[in-house]
XYZ file of C-alpha atoms in Angstrom:
617
model
C -1.706 -7.856 -3.548
C 1.179 -8.138 -1.688
C 2.556 -4.945 -0.012
C 3.048 -2.157 2.671
C 9.772 -1.651 6.889
C 10.173 1.078 8.917
C 8.465 2.030 6.231
C 9.205 -0.808 4.090
C 6.567 -0.783 1.479
C 3.237 -3.318 0.432
C 5.066 -2.488 -2.155
C 4.008 -1.512 -3.393
C 1.145 -2.911 -2.356
C 3.698 -5.196 -0.707
C 4.126 -5.873 2.716
C 2.431 -4.505 5.577
C 5.033 -4.743 7.101
C 5.903 -4.559 6.289
C 4.170 -1.968 8.222
C 6.586 -0.499 7.077
C 7.337 -2.590 4.394
C 4.726 -2.452 2.135
C 3.762 -4.246 -0.983
C 0.526 -4.192 -2.989
C 0.620 -5.923 -6.169
C -1.772 -6.044 -8.879
C -3.790 -4.130 -6.848
C -1.245 -4.464 -5.961
C 0.535 -3.240 -8.461
C -1.526 -0.450 -8.981
C -2.014 0.292 -5.592
C 1.459 0.501 -5.148
C 1.985 2.739 -7.921
C -0.330 5.232 -6.860
C 0.892 5.408 -3.567
C 4.438 5.249 -3.543
C 5.776 2.555 -1.937
C 6.457 4.023 1.214
C 4.006 2.736 3.369
C 3.201 4.102 6.650
C 6.292 5.737 7.469
C 8.204 4.181 9.941
C 10.469 4.878 7.173
C 11.171 2.988 5.415
C 11.310 0.479 3.066
C 8.280 1.300 1.808
C 2.728 -0.590 -1.598
C 2.770 3.364 -1.976
C 3.010 7.420 -2.689
C 1.128 9.867 -0.721
C 3.497 8.817 1.917
C 5.956 11.493 1.312
C 3.222 14.006 1.685
C 1.996 12.205 4.780
C 5.441 12.719 6.202
C 5.853 16.291 5.061
C 2.279 17.305 5.584
C 0.531 15.079 8.077
C 3.423 15.520 10.396
C 3.258 19.265 10.099
C 2.286 20.853 13.357
C 0.753 24.270 13.827
C 1.504 25.938 17.118
C -0.264 29.009 18.496
C 2.084 30.490 21.076
C -0.428 33.152 22.020
C -2.834 30.632 23.485
C -0.962 28.030 25.465
C -4.129 26.157 26.362
C -4.888 25.484 22.712
C -3.746 22.044 21.508
C -1.186 21.695 18.754
C -2.816 20.403 15.580
C -1.788 18.461 12.519
C -1.727 21.052 9.779
C -3.152 18.664 7.180
C -6.182 18.222 9.396
C -6.900 21.949 9.378
C -9.234 21.459 6.419
C -11.358 18.649 7.781
C -15.085 17.907 7.607
C -17.459 15.434 9.178
C -19.987 13.856 6.820
C -23.080 12.657 8.673
C -26.007 10.325 7.922
C -23.929 8.086 5.660
C -25.348 4.623 5.106
C -23.671 2.549 7.862
C -22.605 -0.112 5.377
C -20.823 2.331 3.089
C -17.208 1.236 2.811
C -14.180 3.525 2.740
C -13.654 2.729 -0.951
C -17.266 3.604 -1.782
C -17.029 6.961 -0.022
C -13.775 7.757 -1.786
C -15.279 6.777 -5.119
C -18.364 8.932 -4.497
C -16.359 12.004 -3.520
C -14.071 11.552 -6.499
C -17.033 11.209 -8.871
C -18.285 14.558 -7.557
C -14.944 16.115 -8.559
C -13.986 16.647 -4.916
C -10.367 16.299 -3.790
C -10.147 14.485 -0.423
C -6.630 13.933 0.875
C -7.686 11.425 3.517
C -10.932 9.678 4.453
C -11.612 7.949 7.749
C -14.648 5.695 8.235
C -15.280 3.228 11.041
C -17.251 0.053 10.320
C -21.014 0.333 10.882
C -20.818 4.049 11.710
C -23.083 6.531 9.924
C -20.427 9.232 9.685
C -16.973 9.725 8.205
C -14.178 12.307 8.244
C -12.574 13.750 5.138
C -9.613 16.131 5.020
C -8.575 18.411 2.175
C -5.446 20.248 1.098
C -6.853 23.762 1.439
C -9.836 25.785 2.661
C -11.139 26.269 -0.873
C -11.389 22.499 -1.403
C -13.074 22.049 1.973
C -15.668 24.752 1.297
C -16.418 23.267 -2.101
C -16.906 19.811 -0.563
C -19.275 21.173 2.074
C -21.323 22.948 -0.583
C -21.587 19.847 -2.790
C -22.258 17.310 -0.034
C -24.737 19.225 2.129
C -28.195 17.753 1.481
C -26.918 15.281 -1.115
C -29.052 12.169 -1.543
C -26.873 9.048 -1.520
C -27.841 5.434 -0.926
C -31.234 6.463 0.445
C -29.767 8.937 2.924
C -29.619 12.730 3.012
C -26.099 13.781 3.927
C -25.228 16.684 6.176
C -21.790 18.208 6.617
C -19.980 20.312 9.193
C -16.437 21.413 9.868
C -14.453 19.097 12.121
C -11.655 19.830 14.538
C -8.171 18.736 13.606
C -6.545 15.953 15.580
C -4.001 17.059 18.134
C -0.332 16.629 17.328
C 0.952 13.827 19.594
C 4.574 14.921 19.803
C 4.191 18.641 20.425
C 1.119 18.224 22.607
C 3.022 15.828 24.829
C 5.856 18.339 25.104
C 3.424 21.129 25.966
C 1.752 19.079 28.695
C 5.152 18.275 30.154
C 6.103 21.957 30.138
C 2.829 22.968 31.762
C 3.258 20.329 34.449
C 6.728 21.639 35.131
C 5.451 25.208 35.320
C 2.901 24.070 37.891
C 5.668 22.761 40.080
C 5.151 19.110 39.226
C 8.416 17.237 38.785
C 9.040 16.081 35.258
C 9.305 12.387 34.675
C 12.826 11.394 33.859
C 13.007 10.472 30.210
C 13.829 6.820 29.915
C 16.974 6.430 27.838
C 17.479 3.181 26.040
C 20.773 1.497 25.305
C 21.996 0.939 21.760
C 20.932 -2.730 21.937
C 17.470 -1.767 23.206
C 17.027 0.678 20.341
C 18.140 -2.002 17.916
C 15.513 -4.429 19.229
C 12.872 -1.713 19.124
C 13.600 -1.048 15.458
C 13.566 -4.740 14.583
C 10.265 -5.233 16.399
C 8.799 -2.382 14.387
C 10.103 -3.184 10.926
C 10.620 -6.960 11.179
C 8.237 -8.103 13.935
C 9.117 -11.796 13.543
C 12.876 -11.179 13.590
C 13.477 -13.354 16.658
C 11.643 -16.419 15.264
C 13.197 -19.215 13.257
C 11.893 -19.287 9.703
C 9.986 -22.515 10.331
C 8.259 -20.852 13.288
C 7.443 -17.813 11.142
C 5.735 -20.029 8.576
C 3.723 -21.838 11.246
C 2.725 -18.488 12.768
C 1.445 -17.262 9.397
C -0.368 -20.529 8.670
C -2.107 -20.286 12.045
C -3.212 -16.741 11.230
C -4.734 -17.946 7.960
C -6.558 -20.740 9.804
C -8.018 -18.195 12.221
C -9.247 -16.151 9.266
C -10.866 -19.260 7.788
C -12.656 -19.837 11.090
C -14.051 -16.319 10.805
C -15.031 -17.006 7.195
C -16.961 -20.074 8.310
C -18.874 -18.024 10.882
C -19.711 -15.302 8.357
C -20.896 -17.823 5.782
C -23.108 -19.594 8.302
C -24.643 -16.249 9.194
C -25.205 -15.413 5.515
C -27.052 -18.684 4.923
C -29.122 -18.324 8.083
C -30.177 -14.868 6.952
C -31.176 -16.297 3.564
C -33.816 -18.531 5.210
C -32.678 -21.460 3.090
C -33.080 -24.948 4.597
C -29.959 -26.338 6.244
C -29.826 -29.060 3.621
C -28.757 -26.391 1.151
C -25.956 -25.011 3.304
C -22.509 -25.489 1.700
C -19.558 -27.212 3.315
C -17.754 -24.531 5.321
C -14.809 -26.575 6.570
C -12.451 -24.291 4.693
C -9.404 -25.368 6.665
C -9.607 -28.690 4.823
C -8.996 -26.788 1.582
C -5.844 -25.077 2.828
C -2.628 -26.182 1.145
C 0.731 -26.013 2.994
C 2.304 -22.571 2.957
C 4.903 -21.900 0.268
C 8.104 -20.462 1.772
C 10.126 -17.662 0.248
C 13.195 -19.033 -1.579
C 15.172 -16.137 -0.091
C 14.712 -14.976 3.483
C 17.639 -12.651 4.227
C 18.112 -9.429 2.298
C 15.225 -10.179 -0.051
C 13.949 -6.622 -0.512
C 14.832 -5.083 -3.867
C 13.313 -1.743 -2.941
C 13.937 0.268 0.222
C 13.092 3.786 1.260
C 15.345 5.063 3.978
C 14.422 8.051 6.126
C 16.953 10.811 6.711
C 16.748 11.909 10.342
C 18.557 12.008 13.673
C 19.986 9.204 15.780
C 18.152 8.766 19.123
C 21.377 8.710 21.182
C 23.995 10.775 19.348
C 21.594 13.087 17.477
C 23.828 12.639 14.443
C 22.391 12.693 10.939
C 21.280 9.127 10.238
C 19.911 7.380 7.150
C 17.852 4.311 7.994
C 14.466 3.365 9.409
C 12.197 5.202 11.812
C 11.932 3.739 15.283
C 8.196 4.293 15.254
C 5.408 6.402 13.865
C 4.876 10.103 14.371
C 1.561 9.533 16.120
C 3.476 7.496 18.679
C 5.738 10.478 19.304
C 8.738 9.006 17.502
C 10.821 10.670 14.793
C 14.266 9.213 15.568
C 16.036 7.121 12.919
C 18.375 4.143 13.279
C 20.748 2.626 10.717
C 19.471 -0.547 8.986
C 22.616 -2.435 10.022
C 20.759 -5.323 11.676
C 17.615 -5.444 9.489
C 17.495 -9.011 8.110
C 15.258 -8.175 5.134
C 17.608 -5.474 3.816
C 20.479 -6.568 1.581
C 24.051 -5.590 2.386
C 24.198 -3.633 -0.864
C 21.210 -1.555 0.236
C 22.761 -0.988 3.655
C 26.016 0.140 2.063
C 24.223 2.635 -0.196
C 22.325 4.028 2.808
C 25.530 4.338 4.832
C 27.306 6.116 1.996
C 24.440 8.548 1.518
C 24.521 9.170 5.265
C 28.134 10.330 4.879
C 27.072 12.566 1.998
C 24.283 14.250 3.977
C 26.530 14.744 7.008
C 28.914 16.699 4.776
C 26.088 18.548 3.046
C 25.232 22.183 3.722
C 21.607 21.141 4.240
C 20.075 19.431 7.281
C 17.618 16.534 7.381
C 13.947 17.464 7.227
C 12.458 17.662 10.726
C 8.719 16.787 10.736
C 8.270 18.590 14.064
C 9.812 21.966 13.258
C 9.209 21.619 9.497
C 12.781 22.785 8.936
C 15.497 21.080 6.927
C 15.646 19.533 3.484
C 16.749 15.890 3.105
C 13.718 13.619 3.559
C 14.596 10.126 2.438
C 16.430 7.919 0.003
C 14.847 5.471 -2.446
C 17.055 2.567 -3.519
C 16.008 -0.116 -6.024
C 18.186 -2.965 -7.275
C 17.721 -5.873 -9.683
C 19.356 -9.249 -10.198
C 20.435 -8.043 -13.659
C 22.762 -5.441 -12.158
C 20.464 -2.415 -12.140
C 20.807 0.052 -9.247
C 18.513 3.053 -8.942
C 19.079 5.809 -6.372
C 16.706 8.721 -5.737
C 16.932 11.086 -2.748
C 13.974 13.315 -1.882
C 14.759 16.927 -1.033
C 12.523 19.781 0.178
C 13.445 22.710 -2.018
C 11.361 25.465 -0.451
C 13.317 28.532 0.592
C 16.113 27.897 -1.889
C 16.806 29.739 -5.120
C 16.919 27.951 -8.444
C 20.681 28.378 -8.428
C 20.929 26.679 -5.034
C 18.714 23.807 -6.203
C 20.898 23.329 -9.244
C 23.861 23.160 -6.865
C 22.152 20.379 -4.895
C 21.557 18.396 -8.092
C 25.142 18.959 -9.208
C 26.543 17.742 -5.876
C 24.437 14.560 -6.010
C 25.543 13.902 -9.573
C 29.220 14.417 -8.765
C 29.014 12.212 -5.674
C 27.743 9.211 -7.643
C 29.795 9.749 -10.801
C 33.087 11.114 -9.439
C 33.046 10.912 -5.644
C 32.785 8.153 -3.031
C 29.413 7.041 -4.414
C 30.955 6.081 -7.751
C 31.978 2.666 -6.396
C 28.315 1.594 -6.299
C 28.024 1.823 -10.099
C 24.598 3.455 -9.987
C 22.844 2.812 -13.302
C 19.906 5.202 -12.793
C 20.105 8.391 -10.719
C 17.213 10.715 -9.895
C 16.361 13.411 -7.373
C 12.847 14.308 -6.237
C 12.306 17.948 -5.291
C 9.264 18.076 -3.044
C 7.256 20.907 -1.506
C 7.121 21.061 2.277
C 3.361 20.816 2.074
C 1.330 19.742 -0.909
C -1.617 22.052 -1.591
C -2.991 20.090 -4.534
C -2.746 16.619 -6.003
C -0.726 17.882 -8.967
C 1.710 20.171 -7.168
C 4.566 17.717 -6.663
C 6.707 17.714 -9.825
C 7.992 14.451 -11.303
C 11.466 13.326 -10.238
C 14.427 14.764 -12.111
C 16.593 12.286 -13.999
C 20.262 13.101 -13.389
C 22.288 10.240 -14.822
C 22.215 6.836 -16.477
C 19.182 4.943 -17.728
C 15.686 6.160 -16.942
C 14.692 2.661 -15.793
C 16.286 -0.468 -14.421
C 15.475 -3.922 -15.773
C 14.472 -7.106 -13.981
C 13.642 -10.596 -15.207
C 10.719 -12.594 -13.838
C 9.873 -16.116 -15.012
C 11.509 -15.460 -18.371
C 10.000 -12.017 -18.988
C 11.785 -8.680 -18.619
C 10.322 -5.618 -16.932
C 11.419 -1.989 -17.037
C 11.149 -0.374 -13.584
C 10.860 3.392 -13.148
C 11.118 5.192 -9.773
C 7.356 5.019 -9.146
C 6.580 1.733 -10.916
C 5.231 -1.138 -8.896
C 7.332 -4.277 -8.766
C 7.256 -6.976 -6.123
C 9.928 -6.321 -3.487
C 10.765 -10.015 -3.210
C 11.622 -11.161 -6.730
C 12.211 -14.814 -5.820
C 9.020 -14.909 -3.763
C 7.094 -13.271 -6.605
C 8.047 -16.113 -8.920
C 6.585 -18.583 -6.422
C 3.414 -16.512 -6.127
C 2.907 -16.052 -9.859
C 3.558 -19.726 -10.534
C 0.831 -20.573 -8.018
C -1.583 -18.149 -9.700
C -0.866 -19.778 -13.056
C -1.481 -23.234 -11.600
C -4.761 -22.134 -10.000
C -5.912 -20.534 -13.278
C -5.513 -23.934 -14.924
C -5.086 -22.685 -18.470
C -4.655 -25.897 -20.469
C -4.721 -24.525 -24.015
C -4.538 -21.305 -25.945
C -8.318 -20.890 -26.311
C -8.938 -19.271 -22.938
C -9.576 -15.607 -22.198
C -8.024 -14.121 -19.074
C -9.496 -11.085 -17.334
C -6.860 -9.447 -15.123
C -8.656 -7.084 -12.723
C -6.517 -4.531 -10.880
C -3.710 -5.570 -13.188
C -1.250 -2.821 -12.241
C 1.713 -3.024 -14.599
C 0.326 -6.213 -16.142
C 2.806 -8.668 -14.681
C 0.350 -11.505 -14.007
C -1.458 -11.124 -17.318
C 1.772 -11.171 -19.317
C 2.949 -14.293 -17.528
C -0.345 -16.053 -18.391
C -0.551 -14.768 -21.954
C 1.431 -17.649 -23.464
C -1.288 -20.061 -22.214
C -4.281 -17.992 -23.327
C -5.990 -16.814 -26.480
C -6.081 -13.282 -25.140
C -5.651 -11.333 -21.904
C -7.487 -8.145 -20.974
C -6.150 -6.104 -18.068
C -8.207 -3.522 -16.181
C -6.374 -0.832 -14.229
C -7.265 2.558 -12.757
C -3.837 4.236 -12.775
C -2.845 5.627 -16.206
C 0.891 5.428 -15.497
C 0.542 1.760 -14.559
C -1.251 1.074 -17.847
C 1.478 2.921 -19.738
C 4.151 0.830 -17.995
C 2.175 -2.349 -18.739
C 1.944 -1.525 -22.444
C 5.676 -0.806 -22.614
C 6.535 -4.082 -20.875
C 4.202 -6.043 -23.150
C 5.938 -4.543 -26.164
C 9.366 -5.229 -24.655
C 8.492 -8.913 -24.294
C 6.684 -9.273 -27.604
C 3.384 -10.163 -25.908
C 0.820 -9.311 -28.565
C -2.324 -11.014 -27.234
C -2.770 -8.656 -24.266
C -4.632 -5.347 -24.068
C -5.400 -2.938 -21.256
C -8.451 -0.912 -20.258
C -7.742 2.176 -18.170
C -10.550 3.168 -15.806
C -12.448 2.182 -12.707
C -13.149 -1.533 -12.711
C -16.775 -0.961 -11.727
C -17.214 1.241 -14.803
C -15.273 -0.914 -17.259
C -16.375 -4.408 -16.203
C -20.109 -4.456 -17.080
C -19.549 -3.816 -20.787
C -16.397 -5.924 -20.835
C -18.076 -8.907 -19.193
C -21.039 -8.608 -21.529
C -18.674 -8.847 -24.506
C -17.234 -12.071 -23.050
C -20.516 -13.921 -22.507
C -19.567 -16.654 -24.971
C -15.928 -16.963 -23.936
C -15.985 -18.387 -20.383
C -13.139 -16.159 -19.163
C -10.931 -16.860 -16.190
C -10.718 -13.859 -13.859
C -7.622 -12.964 -11.865
C -8.178 -10.311 -9.202
C -5.298 -8.839 -7.241
C -6.753 -5.866 -5.343
C -5.309 -3.521 -2.723
C -5.324 -4.585 0.919
C -8.942 -3.583 1.533
C -10.172 -5.788 -1.315
C -12.568 -5.044 -4.173
C -15.534 -2.714 -3.773
C -19.037 -4.076 -4.013
C -19.723 -2.806 -7.508
C -16.761 -4.747 -8.893
C -17.707 -7.918 -6.999
C -21.292 -7.578 -8.161
C -20.227 -7.226 -11.812
C -18.081 -10.331 -11.594
C -20.626 -12.417 -9.757
C -23.585 -11.656 -12.012
C -21.606 -12.444 -15.174
C -22.881 -15.943 -16.019
C -19.969 -16.815 -18.310
C -17.463 -16.403 -15.472
C -17.052 -19.771 -13.772
C -13.497 -19.544 -12.417
C -11.941 -16.734 -10.369
C -8.484 -16.606 -8.794
C -8.312 -14.097 -5.938
C -4.913 -12.901 -4.706
C -5.074 -11.240 -1.301
C -2.247 -9.524 0.526
C -4.489 -8.883 3.552
C -6.968 -11.791 3.860
C -8.569 -10.460 7.039
C -9.532 -7.219 5.275
C -10.697 -9.073 2.159
C -12.862 -11.498 4.149
C -16.046 -9.669 3.158
C -15.169 -10.201 -0.517
C -14.921 -13.953 0.010
C -18.347 -13.966 1.651
C -19.865 -11.841 -1.117
C -18.646 -14.278 -3.761
C -20.067 -17.320 -1.951
C -23.228 -16.104 -0.207
C -26.635 -17.262 -1.526
C -28.297 -15.150 -4.239
C -30.316 -12.125 -3.178
C -31.546 -8.832 -4.621
C -28.169 -7.352 -3.776
C -26.053 -10.312 -4.887
C -27.323 -11.685 -8.150
C -25.892 -14.680 -9.934
C -25.042 -18.153 -8.717
C -22.621 -18.221 -5.786
C -19.052 -19.348 -6.187
C -17.552 -22.205 -4.217
C -14.124 -22.047 -2.604
C -12.054 -24.892 -4.048
C -8.589 -24.423 -2.522
C -6.306 -21.886 -0.878
C -2.537 -21.458 -0.834
C -0.567 -19.118 1.470
C 2.666 -17.774 -0.038
C 5.252 -16.102 2.169
C 6.494 -13.076 0.284
C 7.767 -11.143 3.284
C 9.909 -13.090 5.765
C 10.183 -11.511 9.234
C 6.891 -9.625 8.748
C 3.312 -10.508 9.670
C 2.326 -10.284 6.005
C 1.390 -13.307 3.948
C -0.150 -13.560 0.479
C -3.130 -15.862 0.043
C -4.204 -17.287 -3.323
C -7.805 -18.535 -3.456
C -9.551 -20.449 -6.240
C -13.317 -19.923 -6.595
C -15.410 -21.896 -9.064
C -19.077 -22.366 -9.907
C -21.146 -24.398 -12.316
C -21.865 -23.013 -15.790
C -25.007 -20.851 -15.922
C -28.457 -22.407 -15.755
C -31.747 -21.108 -17.049
C -32.490 -19.784 -13.584
C -29.360 -17.664 -13.489
C -30.283 -14.270 -12.128
C -27.549 -12.441 -14.058
């Protein structure tokens, strides 16, 4: 759900902004957990994880000085393949699932809609060769796959520099680099991390409501097409005036400084070239690596800004330079800061330790510890202090060691609608606590649990937040989550709150759901689904739809445009592919979790009649 500032995060599956902000809740949650919450790295506040490696690795450039005509390449794209003859309707999630089931280790997968090919990149040549061997000639979805090596994408920053140098060598005058003023840089950063910064909050809400209405217009068109393709008579077409079902948007109770998690990049100021801790002015692919202080960012609290400023002073006095994604030199990468309304403050810098001895690394840890317990950082009363020592380039999914706990508690605690949650450095938790309470209250209302005889199925449950909040109104809650650490966190939080009628299944939803749904045939469960931005894959949707006992489903989407196909799949007429009676959309509620961003959560209630004898499930 909700998610992924400069690199703010979906957080965690949070905000897309959020481009930088990210948020991803249930799926969210999980999503966010998997992927650290850094989102795309505009640095960031960041729903998500491989981001650090995207910064350290994707931004690694390989330059061959012996052949000037050769483009500069992303080093993480050196081990890239093109998979051909894929079924055009295969989604990114399906391809990832297939490769994972074959024990392959793709770092990134790129697939365009309706194309019969996809790119996959790997961490090393050995993994690439293994993938080519396994995939060549493989029969999948009625197609025979073929594979070949693919060229790496060119590095935008270094390639631009090379072209400029070559033009100069040829006697062509270089274009004067346009230098912006401090105010212009400030506006550029705000436009990147908080794109709606210059709108009043009322105008922001109207803007987001209008976006939802446009999505509902698209949903109407897709549903009309689905019914035309079914050859059913028009008399059987459902009402598709979905805008009539849209409830007024729920505003965030807090608009300024609402983020409780920020990830600040350590870099260089675009004017002074001084060490700066803040947000990236843009993305690497846009040729931008400069960093600006978060001084004017409206979604960042003053406490967060003060911690970033203090750490900036620390790094400027440090013997080690910021990590430079262009030259791949330097050490300080970014700073994670998390705070709670109960007084918890977690600080975790990320440091590239390659090239340093163990003694030198211990010195770095000691200096950080002294700064926050004896030095200028002591005034912040940090309650949980970590440091993450990261490799410059990750060669395997298990290479990055867990963060090192230096001081204080291992977690910080937050309270949400009367329940308490322990938050570790990588744990997902909504970045807007006040907004999360509005969202979860809406989910509870849509679920409509009127007594304690109901069963709740929480799909993509992440750390179990939604399920635990509904547990007091249900007979039992069963959460399904892919990420083992998220399940572990969920179990700990359930125990902390004395919630005994909740259990968790760890595994892929498409693998767990069939047996689980079959065991609930007589229970009429209520399903809550809170997937990552892209939505649920077809296997999960199919399992839910063809389960006749499931008559109510609450869908929480942090990216409704991307999840549009899921809405259609739930409501389209029955077919060989989509068995079971279709659901009907009853009502929708937008919830603004991320002021100043384009992101908006959407809660949808789907219902259908109890099963009939003709049910195809």
